[in-house]
Amino acid sequence: MIDSHCHLDLACFDDELDQVIQRGLDAGVQQFIIPGIEPDHWSKSQRIAVRFPQCYYTLGYHPFFYPRHLNPEIIKSMITMLAAAIDKASVQRGFVGVGEIGIDRTLATDLSLQIELFDAQLRLAKAHRYPVIIHHRKSHDQIIGRLKATQFDQGGIIHAYSGNAEIAQQYIDLGFCLGVGGTITYPRGQKTLSALQQVGIEHCVLETDSPDMPMYGRQGQRNEPAYLSDVLSVLDHAFPELTGNQIACITSHNVQRIWRIERAS
Ligand SMILES: [Zn+2]
């Protein structure tokens, strides 16, 4: 298995990162992708990828972490900074793409500014030929619209996909895989699970979103990559024609293909 989305750069993992990664490896997670959230964390992801050869990372601005007073001038300097960081990272080990970028309609940040920053990061990723990780919340229509408007053609992952099969198919047609995480371990995740059954496991990747999105039965606990097997066992039941091992292989190959990373030994 590969955990395609775990925020191992967050402070809550500082004290025991070795153990968290070891527990993941023991539970069958061979590789870990750390999505970028903001400049102060980028260099930390880089250091983790140097220390742990199983770790890879992306660079980008997550909507939760935007500066308080976003404006077009600030966006410009943010993009200049990201471009410089990508240039530097592209010759170093572990850097695989751009993200976690997105549009989140539950945030107070002005929607048109969110779209401007999202577009700018998509354009940057396209120019450098890197795939992206996309965060969405009540924003599938905007995101699909912007992917089309920017003619984004590098693909990537729709993090924590939730929605129907029709929307899922639109993302697939645009070259994306769907991130499948803790949500499907809850009874309320049935709708998303049936959408995944309709589009097929060949379009999915596994993720924990650690330390967030705890698995069913582990509410209130810090999530970590070792619990990825909870997601796999739900998929195992949902796709009876496949073994758990086959699902792990298919989803891992998707991650390795998207981020162009070598197979784990
Ligand atoms: Zn995330």
PDB file of C-alpha atoms and ligand atoms in Angstrom:
ATOM      1  CA  MET A   1       0.000   0.000   0.000  1.00  0.00           C
ATOM      2  CA  ILE A   2       0.952   3.625  -0.439  1.00  0.00           C
ATOM      3  CA  ASP A   3      -0.428   6.418   1.732  1.00  0.00           C
ATOM      4  CA  SER A   4      -0.891   9.047  -0.969  1.00  0.00           C
ATOM      5  CA  HIS A   5      -1.786  11.817   1.492  1.00  0.00           C
ATOM      6  CA  CYS A   6      -0.291  12.132   4.965  1.00  0.00           C
ATOM      7  CA  HIS A   7       0.832  15.385   6.585  1.00  0.00           C
ATOM      8  CA  LEU A   8       3.909  13.982   8.323  1.00  0.00           C
ATOM      9  CA  ASP A   9       5.392  17.504   8.348  1.00  0.00           C
ATOM     10  CA  LEU A  10       2.914  18.693  10.987  1.00  0.00           C
ATOM     11  CA  ALA A  11       4.192  19.370  14.489  1.00  0.00           C
ATOM     12  CA  CYS A  12       2.074  16.635  16.084  1.00  0.00           C
ATOM     13  CA  PHE A  13       4.408  14.049  14.493  1.00  0.00           C
ATOM     14  CA  ASP A  14       7.670  15.744  15.481  1.00  0.00           C
ATOM     15  CA  ASP A  15       8.327  13.696  18.598  1.00  0.00           C
ATOM     16  CA  GLU A  16       7.938  10.284  17.072  1.00  0.00           C
ATOM     17  CA  LEU A  17       8.216  10.478  13.307  1.00  0.00           C
ATOM     18  CA  ASP A  18      10.527   7.436  13.237  1.00  0.00           C
ATOM     19  CA  GLN A  19       7.962   5.349  15.103  1.00  0.00           C
ATOM     20  CA  VAL A  20       5.035   6.616  13.006  1.00  0.00           C
ATOM     21  CA  ILE A  21       6.841   5.660   9.802  1.00  0.00           C
ATOM     22  CA  GLN A  22       7.954   2.334  11.255  1.00  0.00           C
ATOM     23  CA  ARG A  23       4.397   1.486  12.355  1.00  0.00           C
ATOM     24  CA  GLY A  24       3.260   2.344   8.817  1.00  0.00           C
ATOM     25  CA  LEU A  25       5.913   0.083   7.279  1.00  0.00           C
ATOM     26  CA  ASP A  26       4.967  -2.710   9.700  1.00  0.00           C
ATOM     27  CA  ALA A  27       1.325  -2.334   8.650  1.00  0.00           C
ATOM     28  CA  GLY A  28       2.266  -2.705   4.971  1.00  0.00           C
ATOM     29  CA  VAL A  29       2.538   0.951   3.892  1.00  0.00           C
ATOM     30  CA  GLN A  30       5.614   1.037   1.658  1.00  0.00           C
ATOM     31  CA  GLN A  31       5.633   4.698   0.597  1.00  0.00           C
ATOM     32  CA  PHE A  32       4.285   7.980   1.940  1.00  0.00           C
ATOM     33  CA  ILE A  33       3.369  11.167   0.060  1.00  0.00           C
ATOM     34  CA  ILE A  34       3.476  14.411   2.056  1.00  0.00           C
ATOM     35  CA  PRO A  35       1.369  17.212   0.508  1.00  0.00           C
ATOM     36  CA  GLY A  36       2.692  20.763   0.799  1.00  0.00           C
ATOM     37  CA  ILE A  37       0.706  23.305   2.788  1.00  0.00           C
ATOM     38  CA  GLU A  38       2.735  26.534   3.107  1.00  0.00           C
ATOM     39  CA  PRO A  39       6.365  27.776   2.841  1.00  0.00           C
ATOM     40  CA  ASP A  40       7.309  27.257   6.492  1.00  0.00           C
ATOM     41  CA  HIS A  41       6.506  23.557   6.103  1.00  0.00           C
ATOM     42  CA  TRP A  42       8.064  23.018   2.660  1.00  0.00           C
ATOM     43  CA  SER A  43      11.619  22.737   3.930  1.00  0.00           C
ATOM     44  CA  LYS A  44      10.480  20.327   6.623  1.00  0.00           C
ATOM     45  CA  SER A  45       8.976  17.987   4.008  1.00  0.00           C
ATOM     46  CA  GLN A  46      12.259  18.212   2.111  1.00  0.00           C
ATOM     47  CA  ARG A  47      14.214  17.205   5.185  1.00  0.00           C
ATOM     48  CA  ILE A  48      11.871  14.270   5.876  1.00  0.00           C
ATOM     49  CA  ALA A  49      12.308  13.048   2.274  1.00  0.00           C
ATOM     50  CA  VAL A  50      16.084  13.172   2.683  1.00  0.00           C
ATOM     51  CA  ARG A  51      15.934  11.211   5.934  1.00  0.00           C
ATOM     52  CA  PHE A  52      13.369   8.615   4.855  1.00  0.00           C
ATOM     53  CA  PRO A  53      13.736   7.183   1.324  1.00  0.00           C
ATOM     54  CA  GLN A  54      10.102   5.962   1.494  1.00  0.00           C
ATOM     55  CA  CYS A  55       8.838   9.565   1.724  1.00  0.00           C
ATOM     56  CA  TYR A  56       7.990  11.894  -1.165  1.00  0.00           C
ATOM     57  CA  TYR A  57       6.464  15.371  -1.093  1.00  0.00           C
ATOM     58  CA  THR A  58       4.740  18.081  -3.084  1.00  0.00           C
ATOM     59  CA  LEU A  59       4.992  21.872  -2.762  1.00  0.00           C
ATOM     60  CA  GLY A  60       2.059  24.253  -2.795  1.00  0.00           C
ATOM     61  CA  TYR A  61      -0.351  26.489  -0.915  1.00  0.00           C
ATOM     62  CA  HIS A  62      -3.250  24.775   0.881  1.00  0.00           C
ATOM     63  CA  PRO A  63      -6.370  27.000   1.158  1.00  0.00           C
ATOM     64  CA  PHE A  64      -6.470  26.573   4.990  1.00  0.00           C
ATOM     65  CA  PHE A  65      -3.065  28.250   5.260  1.00  0.00           C
ATOM     66  CA  TYR A  66      -3.466  31.310   3.015  1.00  0.00           C
ATOM     67  CA  PRO A  67      -2.227  34.633   4.422  1.00  0.00           C
ATOM     68  CA  ARG A  68      -4.999  36.495   6.225  1.00  0.00           C
ATOM     69  CA  HIS A  69      -5.242  39.390   3.785  1.00  0.00           C
ATOM     70  CA  LEU A  70      -4.912  37.782   0.410  1.00  0.00           C
ATOM     71  CA  ASN A  71      -4.795  40.133  -2.590  1.00  0.00           C
ATOM     72  CA  PRO A  72      -3.524  39.956  -6.184  1.00  0.00           C
ATOM     73  CA  GLU A  73      -0.178  41.484  -5.225  1.00  0.00           C
ATOM     74  CA  ILE A  74       0.399  38.902  -2.472  1.00  0.00           C
ATOM     75  CA  ILE A  75      -0.678  36.103  -4.809  1.00  0.00           C
ATOM     76  CA  LYS A  76       1.966  37.249  -7.294  1.00  0.00           C
ATOM     77  CA  SER A  77       4.749  37.070  -4.725  1.00  0.00           C
ATOM     78  CA  MET A  78       3.452  33.725  -3.412  1.00  0.00           C
ATOM     79  CA  ILE A  79       3.700  32.269  -6.915  1.00  0.00           C
ATOM     80  CA  THR A  80       7.211  33.684  -7.420  1.00  0.00           C
ATOM     81  CA  MET A  81       8.223  32.000  -4.161  1.00  0.00           C
ATOM     82  CA  LEU A  82       6.628  28.679  -5.136  1.00  0.00           C
ATOM     83  CA  ALA A  83       8.281  28.755  -8.563  1.00  0.00           C
ATOM     84  CA  ALA A  84      11.679  29.257  -6.937  1.00  0.00           C
ATOM     85  CA  ALA A  85      11.043  26.432  -4.454  1.00  0.00           C
ATOM     86  CA  ILE A  86       9.997  24.083  -7.294  1.00  0.00           C
ATOM     87  CA  ASP A  87      13.113  24.949  -9.302  1.00  0.00           C
ATOM     88  CA  LYS A  88      15.274  24.099  -6.331  1.00  0.00           C
ATOM     89  CA  ALA A  89      13.365  20.960  -5.362  1.00  0.00           C
ATOM     90  CA  SER A  90      13.212  19.535  -8.880  1.00  0.00           C
ATOM     91  CA  VAL A  91      16.882  18.575  -8.730  1.00  0.00           C
ATOM     92  CA  GLN A  92      16.574  17.071  -5.240  1.00  0.00           C
ATOM     93  CA  ARG A  93      15.299  13.720  -4.026  1.00  0.00           C
ATOM     94  CA  GLY A  94      11.651  13.176  -3.203  1.00  0.00           C
ATOM     95  CA  PHE A  95       9.922  16.126  -4.878  1.00  0.00           C
ATOM     96  CA  VAL A  96       7.057  14.857  -7.070  1.00  0.00           C
ATOM     97  CA  GLY A  97       4.537  17.608  -7.792  1.00  0.00           C
ATOM     98  CA  VAL A  98       2.367  20.545  -6.794  1.00  0.00           C
ATOM     99  CA  GLY A  99      -0.197  20.676  -3.986  1.00  0.00           C
ATOM    100  CA  GLU A 100      -2.159  20.655  -1.904  1.00  0.00           C
ATOM    101  CA  ILE A 101      -3.993  23.283  -3.937  1.00  0.00           C
ATOM    102  CA  GLY A 102      -7.713  23.822  -3.975  1.00  0.00           C
ATOM    103  CA  ILE A 103     -10.922  25.755  -3.664  1.00  0.00           C
ATOM    104  CA  ASP A 104     -12.853  25.553  -0.385  1.00  0.00           C
ATOM    105  CA  ARG A 105     -16.226  27.256  -0.188  1.00  0.00           C
ATOM    106  CA  THR A 106     -16.512  26.755   3.562  1.00  0.00           C
ATOM    107  CA  LEU A 107     -13.613  29.182   4.144  1.00  0.00           C
ATOM    108  CA  ALA A 108     -14.009  32.930   4.624  1.00  0.00           C
ATOM    109  CA  THR A 109     -11.371  33.682   1.950  1.00  0.00           C
ATOM    110  CA  ASP A 110     -12.896  35.487  -1.034  1.00  0.00           C
ATOM    111  CA  LEU A 111     -13.812  32.955  -3.736  1.00  0.00           C
ATOM    112  CA  SER A 112     -12.411  34.960  -6.652  1.00  0.00           C
ATOM    113  CA  LEU A 113      -9.037  35.255  -4.888  1.00  0.00           C
ATOM    114  CA  GLN A 114      -9.082  31.527  -4.133  1.00  0.00           C
ATOM    115  CA  ILE A 115      -9.721  30.866  -7.814  1.00  0.00           C
ATOM    116  CA  GLU A 116      -6.921  33.230  -8.836  1.00  0.00           C
ATOM    117  CA  LEU A 117      -4.406  31.436  -6.610  1.00  0.00           C
ATOM    118  CA  PHE A 118      -5.694  28.006  -7.661  1.00  0.00           C
ATOM    119  CA  ASP A 119      -5.342  28.942 -11.349  1.00  0.00           C
ATOM    120  CA  ALA A 120      -1.858  30.348 -10.824  1.00  0.00           C
ATOM    121  CA  GLN A 121      -0.709  27.126  -9.138  1.00  0.00           C
ATOM    122  CA  LEU A 122      -2.280  25.028 -11.903  1.00  0.00           C
ATOM    123  CA  ARG A 123      -0.471  27.098 -14.528  1.00  0.00           C
ATOM    124  CA  LEU A 124       2.808  26.759 -12.691  1.00  0.00           C
ATOM    125  CA  ALA A 125       2.382  22.976 -12.403  1.00  0.00           C
ATOM    126  CA  LYS A 126       1.479  22.750 -16.082  1.00  0.00           C
ATOM    127  CA  ALA A 127       4.492  24.814 -17.150  1.00  0.00           C
ATOM    128  CA  HIS A 128       6.814  22.575 -15.102  1.00  0.00           C
ATOM    129  CA  ARG A 129       4.892  19.429 -16.091  1.00  0.00           C
ATOM    130  CA  TYR A 130       4.002  18.323 -12.609  1.00  0.00           C
ATOM    131  CA  PRO A 131       0.758  16.668 -11.484  1.00  0.00           C
ATOM    132  CA  VAL A 132      -1.265  18.233  -8.635  1.00  0.00           C
ATOM    133  CA  ILE A 133      -3.095  17.221  -5.432  1.00  0.00           C
ATOM    134  CA  ILE A 134      -6.462  18.961  -5.210  1.00  0.00           C
ATOM    135  CA  HIS A 135      -8.434  19.847  -2.074  1.00  0.00           C
ATOM    136  CA  HIS A 136     -12.153  20.481  -2.580  1.00  0.00           C
ATOM    137  CA  ARG A 137     -15.069  21.398  -0.394  1.00  0.00           C
ATOM    138  CA  LYS A 138     -18.415  22.293  -1.924  1.00  0.00           C
ATOM    139  CA  SER A 139     -16.421  23.275  -5.000  1.00  0.00           C
ATOM    140  CA  HIS A 140     -16.463  20.468  -7.597  1.00  0.00           C
ATOM    141  CA  ASP A 141     -18.112  22.770 -10.148  1.00  0.00           C
ATOM    142  CA  GLN A 142     -15.459  25.491  -9.767  1.00  0.00           C
ATOM    143  CA  ILE A 143     -12.560  23.038  -9.761  1.00  0.00           C
ATOM    144  CA  ILE A 144     -13.710  21.165 -12.854  1.00  0.00           C
ATOM    145  CA  GLY A 145     -14.338  24.529 -14.531  1.00  0.00           C
ATOM    146  CA  ARG A 146     -10.834  25.801 -13.733  1.00  0.00           C
ATOM    147  CA  LEU A 147      -9.148  22.531 -14.823  1.00  0.00           C
ATOM    148  CA  LYS A 148     -10.863  22.956 -18.174  1.00  0.00           C
ATOM    149  CA  ALA A 149     -10.278  26.712 -18.461  1.00  0.00           C
ATOM    150  CA  THR A 150      -6.546  26.353 -17.759  1.00  0.00           C
ATOM    151  CA  GLN A 151      -6.392  23.266 -20.004  1.00  0.00           C
ATOM    152  CA  PHE A 152      -4.557  21.500 -17.231  1.00  0.00           C
ATOM    153  CA  ASP A 153      -3.168  18.278 -18.681  1.00  0.00           C
ATOM    154  CA  GLN A 154      -0.798  16.838 -16.068  1.00  0.00           C
ATOM    155  CA  GLY A 155      -3.367  14.956 -13.979  1.00  0.00           C
ATOM    156  CA  GLY A 156      -3.039  14.159 -10.302  1.00  0.00           C
ATOM    157  CA  ILE A 157      -5.242  13.253  -7.366  1.00  0.00           C
ATOM    158  CA  ILE A 158      -8.580  14.551  -6.107  1.00  0.00           C
ATOM    159  CA  HIS A 159      -7.917  14.333  -2.369  1.00  0.00           C
ATOM    160  CA  ALA A 160     -10.665  12.806  -0.188  1.00  0.00           C
ATOM    161  CA  TYR A 161     -13.046  12.337  -3.062  1.00  0.00           C
ATOM    162  CA  SER A 162     -16.682  12.563  -2.106  1.00  0.00           C
ATOM    163  CA  GLY A 163     -19.421  12.934  -4.628  1.00  0.00           C
ATOM    164  CA  ASN A 164     -21.363  10.916  -7.155  1.00  0.00           C
ATOM    165  CA  ALA A 165     -20.114   8.746 -10.003  1.00  0.00           C
ATOM    166  CA  GLU A 166     -20.863  11.386 -12.616  1.00  0.00           C
ATOM    167  CA  ILE A 167     -18.566  13.982 -11.020  1.00  0.00           C
ATOM    168  CA  ALA A 168     -15.947  11.274 -10.421  1.00  0.00           C
ATOM    169  CA  GLN A 169     -16.056  10.407 -14.119  1.00  0.00           C
ATOM    170  CA  GLN A 170     -15.479  14.058 -15.063  1.00  0.00           C
ATOM    171  CA  TYR A 171     -12.282  14.094 -12.976  1.00  0.00           C
ATOM    172  CA  ILE A 172     -11.186  10.771 -14.484  1.00  0.00           C
ATOM    173  CA  ASP A 173     -11.748  12.172 -17.980  1.00  0.00           C
ATOM    174  CA  LEU A 174      -9.495  15.092 -17.000  1.00  0.00           C
ATOM    175  CA  GLY A 175      -6.715  12.626 -16.079  1.00  0.00           C
ATOM    176  CA  PHE A 176      -7.227  12.400 -12.307  1.00  0.00           C
ATOM    177  CA  CYS A 177      -7.365   9.583  -9.763  1.00  0.00           C
ATOM    178  CA  LEU A 178      -9.660   9.712  -6.744  1.00  0.00           C
ATOM    179  CA  GLY A 179      -8.200   9.772  -3.225  1.00  0.00           C
ATOM    180  CA  VAL A 180      -9.987   7.266  -0.983  1.00  0.00           C
ATOM    181  CA  GLY A 181      -9.646   7.645   2.771  1.00  0.00           C
ATOM    182  CA  GLY A 182     -11.323   7.294   6.149  1.00  0.00           C
ATOM    183  CA  THR A 183     -14.701   8.597   4.977  1.00  0.00           C
ATOM    184  CA  ILE A 184     -15.647   5.246   3.455  1.00  0.00           C
ATOM    185  CA  THR A 185     -15.074   3.487   6.788  1.00  0.00           C
ATOM    186  CA  TYR A 186     -18.149   5.331   8.166  1.00  0.00           C
ATOM    187  CA  PRO A 187     -21.779   4.366   7.450  1.00  0.00           C
ATOM    188  CA  ARG A 188     -22.246   7.840   5.879  1.00  0.00           C
ATOM    189  CA  GLY A 189     -19.518   7.020   3.349  1.00  0.00           C
ATOM    190  CA  GLN A 190     -21.779   4.552   1.530  1.00  0.00           C
ATOM    191  CA  LYS A 191     -22.696   7.070  -1.179  1.00  0.00           C
ATOM    192  CA  THR A 192     -19.077   7.778  -2.052  1.00  0.00           C
ATOM    193  CA  LEU A 193     -18.294   4.071  -1.917  1.00  0.00           C
ATOM    194  CA  SER A 194     -21.002   3.263  -4.442  1.00  0.00           C
ATOM    195  CA  ALA A 195     -19.647   6.011  -6.736  1.00  0.00           C
ATOM    196  CA  LEU A 196     -16.225   4.332  -6.520  1.00  0.00           C
ATOM    197  CA  GLN A 197     -17.790   0.951  -7.297  1.00  0.00           C
ATOM    198  CA  GLN A 198     -19.324   2.467 -10.419  1.00  0.00           C
ATOM    199  CA  VAL A 199     -16.161   4.085 -11.770  1.00  0.00           C
ATOM    200  CA  GLY A 200     -13.822   1.241 -10.734  1.00  0.00           C
ATOM    201  CA  ILE A 201     -10.864   0.741  -8.415  1.00  0.00           C
ATOM    202  CA  GLU A 202      -8.450   1.388 -11.289  1.00  0.00           C
ATOM    203  CA  HIS A 203      -9.131   5.104 -10.799  1.00  0.00           C
ATOM    204  CA  CYS A 204      -8.479   5.157  -7.055  1.00  0.00           C
ATOM    205  CA  VAL A 205      -5.556   5.741  -4.680  1.00  0.00           C
ATOM    206  CA  LEU A 206      -5.479   5.164  -0.908  1.00  0.00           C
ATOM    207  CA  GLU A 207      -4.879   7.907   1.658  1.00  0.00           C
ATOM    208  CA  THR A 208      -5.214   8.610   5.377  1.00  0.00           C
ATOM    209  CA  ASP A 209      -4.958  12.439   5.473  1.00  0.00           C
ATOM    210  CA  SER A 210      -3.061  11.907   8.759  1.00  0.00           C
ATOM    211  CA  PRO A 211      -3.300  13.404  11.334  1.00  0.00           C
ATOM    212  CA  ASP A 212      -6.877  14.277  10.265  1.00  0.00           C
ATOM    213  CA  MET A 213      -9.884  12.213   9.189  1.00  0.00           C
ATOM    214  CA  PRO A 214      -9.700   9.427  11.794  1.00  0.00           C
ATOM    215  CA  MET A 215     -10.998   6.024  10.742  1.00  0.00           C
ATOM    216  CA  TYR A 216     -14.359   4.745  12.003  1.00  0.00           C
ATOM    217  CA  GLY A 217     -13.857   3.448  15.537  1.00  0.00           C
ATOM    218  CA  ARG A 218     -10.824   5.668  16.064  1.00  0.00           C
ATOM    219  CA  GLN A 219     -12.651   9.007  16.373  1.00  0.00           C
ATOM    220  CA  GLY A 220     -10.850  11.507  18.568  1.00  0.00           C
ATOM    221  CA  GLN A 221      -7.470   9.860  17.949  1.00  0.00           C
ATOM    222  CA  ARG A 222      -4.631  11.223  15.864  1.00  0.00           C
ATOM    223  CA  ASN A 223      -4.749   9.443  12.510  1.00  0.00           C
ATOM    224  CA  GLU A 224      -1.563   7.885  11.125  1.00  0.00           C
ATOM    225  CA  PRO A 225      -0.475   5.915   8.031  1.00  0.00           C
ATOM    226  CA  ALA A 226      -0.557   2.553   9.878  1.00  0.00           C
ATOM    227  CA  TYR A 227      -4.374   2.767   9.826  1.00  0.00           C
ATOM    228  CA  LEU A 228      -4.495   2.782   6.013  1.00  0.00           C
ATOM    229  CA  SER A 229      -5.406  -0.920   6.153  1.00  0.00           C
ATOM    230  CA  ASP A 230      -8.835   0.111   7.540  1.00  0.00           C
ATOM    231  CA  VAL A 231      -9.539   1.770   4.170  1.00  0.00           C
ATOM    232  CA  LEU A 232      -8.226  -1.256   2.297  1.00  0.00           C
ATOM    233  CA  SER A 233     -10.477  -3.688   4.166  1.00  0.00           C
ATOM    234  CA  VAL A 234     -13.604  -1.644   3.361  1.00  0.00           C
ATOM    235  CA  LEU A 235     -12.614  -1.645  -0.325  1.00  0.00           C
ATOM    236  CA  ASP A 236     -11.922  -5.375  -0.080  1.00  0.00           C
ATOM    237  CA  HIS A 237     -15.593  -5.911   0.847  1.00  0.00           C
ATOM    238  CA  ALA A 238     -16.830  -3.412  -1.734  1.00  0.00           C
ATOM    239  CA  PHE A 239     -14.931  -5.091  -4.584  1.00  0.00           C
ATOM    240  CA  PRO A 240     -15.500  -8.822  -3.914  1.00  0.00           C
ATOM    241  CA  GLU A 241     -14.082  -9.785  -7.314  1.00  0.00           C
ATOM    242  CA  LEU A 242     -10.641  -8.540  -6.207  1.00  0.00           C
ATOM    243  CA  THR A 243      -8.405  -9.576  -3.323  1.00  0.00           C
ATOM    244  CA  GLY A 244      -7.128  -7.006  -0.857  1.00  0.00           C
ATOM    245  CA  ASN A 245      -3.683  -7.590  -2.250  1.00  0.00           C
ATOM    246  CA  GLN A 246      -4.839  -6.805  -5.785  1.00  0.00           C
ATOM    247  CA  ILE A 247      -6.497  -3.588  -4.592  1.00  0.00           C
ATOM    248  CA  ALA A 248      -3.299  -2.599  -2.791  1.00  0.00           C
ATOM    249  CA  CYS A 249      -1.279  -3.249  -5.979  1.00  0.00           C
ATOM    250  CA  ILE A 250      -3.639  -1.389  -8.312  1.00  0.00           C
ATOM    251  CA  THR A 251      -3.843   1.682  -6.085  1.00  0.00           C
ATOM    252  CA  SER A 252      -0.083   1.701  -5.384  1.00  0.00           C
ATOM    253  CA  HIS A 253       0.718   1.521  -9.097  1.00  0.00           C
ATOM    254  CA  ASN A 254      -1.602   4.469  -9.660  1.00  0.00           C
ATOM    255  CA  VAL A 255       0.340   6.557  -7.130  1.00  0.00           C
ATOM    256  CA  GLN A 256       3.670   5.543  -8.655  1.00  0.00           C
ATOM    257  CA  ARG A 257       2.438   6.313 -12.158  1.00  0.00           C
ATOM    258  CA  ILE A 258       0.978   9.716 -11.228  1.00  0.00           C
ATOM    259  CA  TRP A 259       4.050  10.896  -9.311  1.00  0.00           C
ATOM    260  CA  ARG A 260       6.513   8.999 -11.503  1.00  0.00           C
ATOM    261  CA  ILE A 261       8.165   7.327  -8.568  1.00  0.00           C
ATOM    262  CA  GLU A 262       9.984   4.034  -8.522  1.00  0.00           C
ATOM    263  CA  ARG A 263       8.411   0.923  -7.079  1.00  0.00           C
ATOM    264  CA  ALA A 264       9.149   0.080  -3.466  1.00  0.00           C
ATOM    265  CA  SER A 265      11.526  -2.816  -3.092  1.00  0.00           C
TER     266      SER A 265
HETATM  267 ZN    ZN B   1      -4.339  17.350   3.261  1.00  0.00          ZN
END
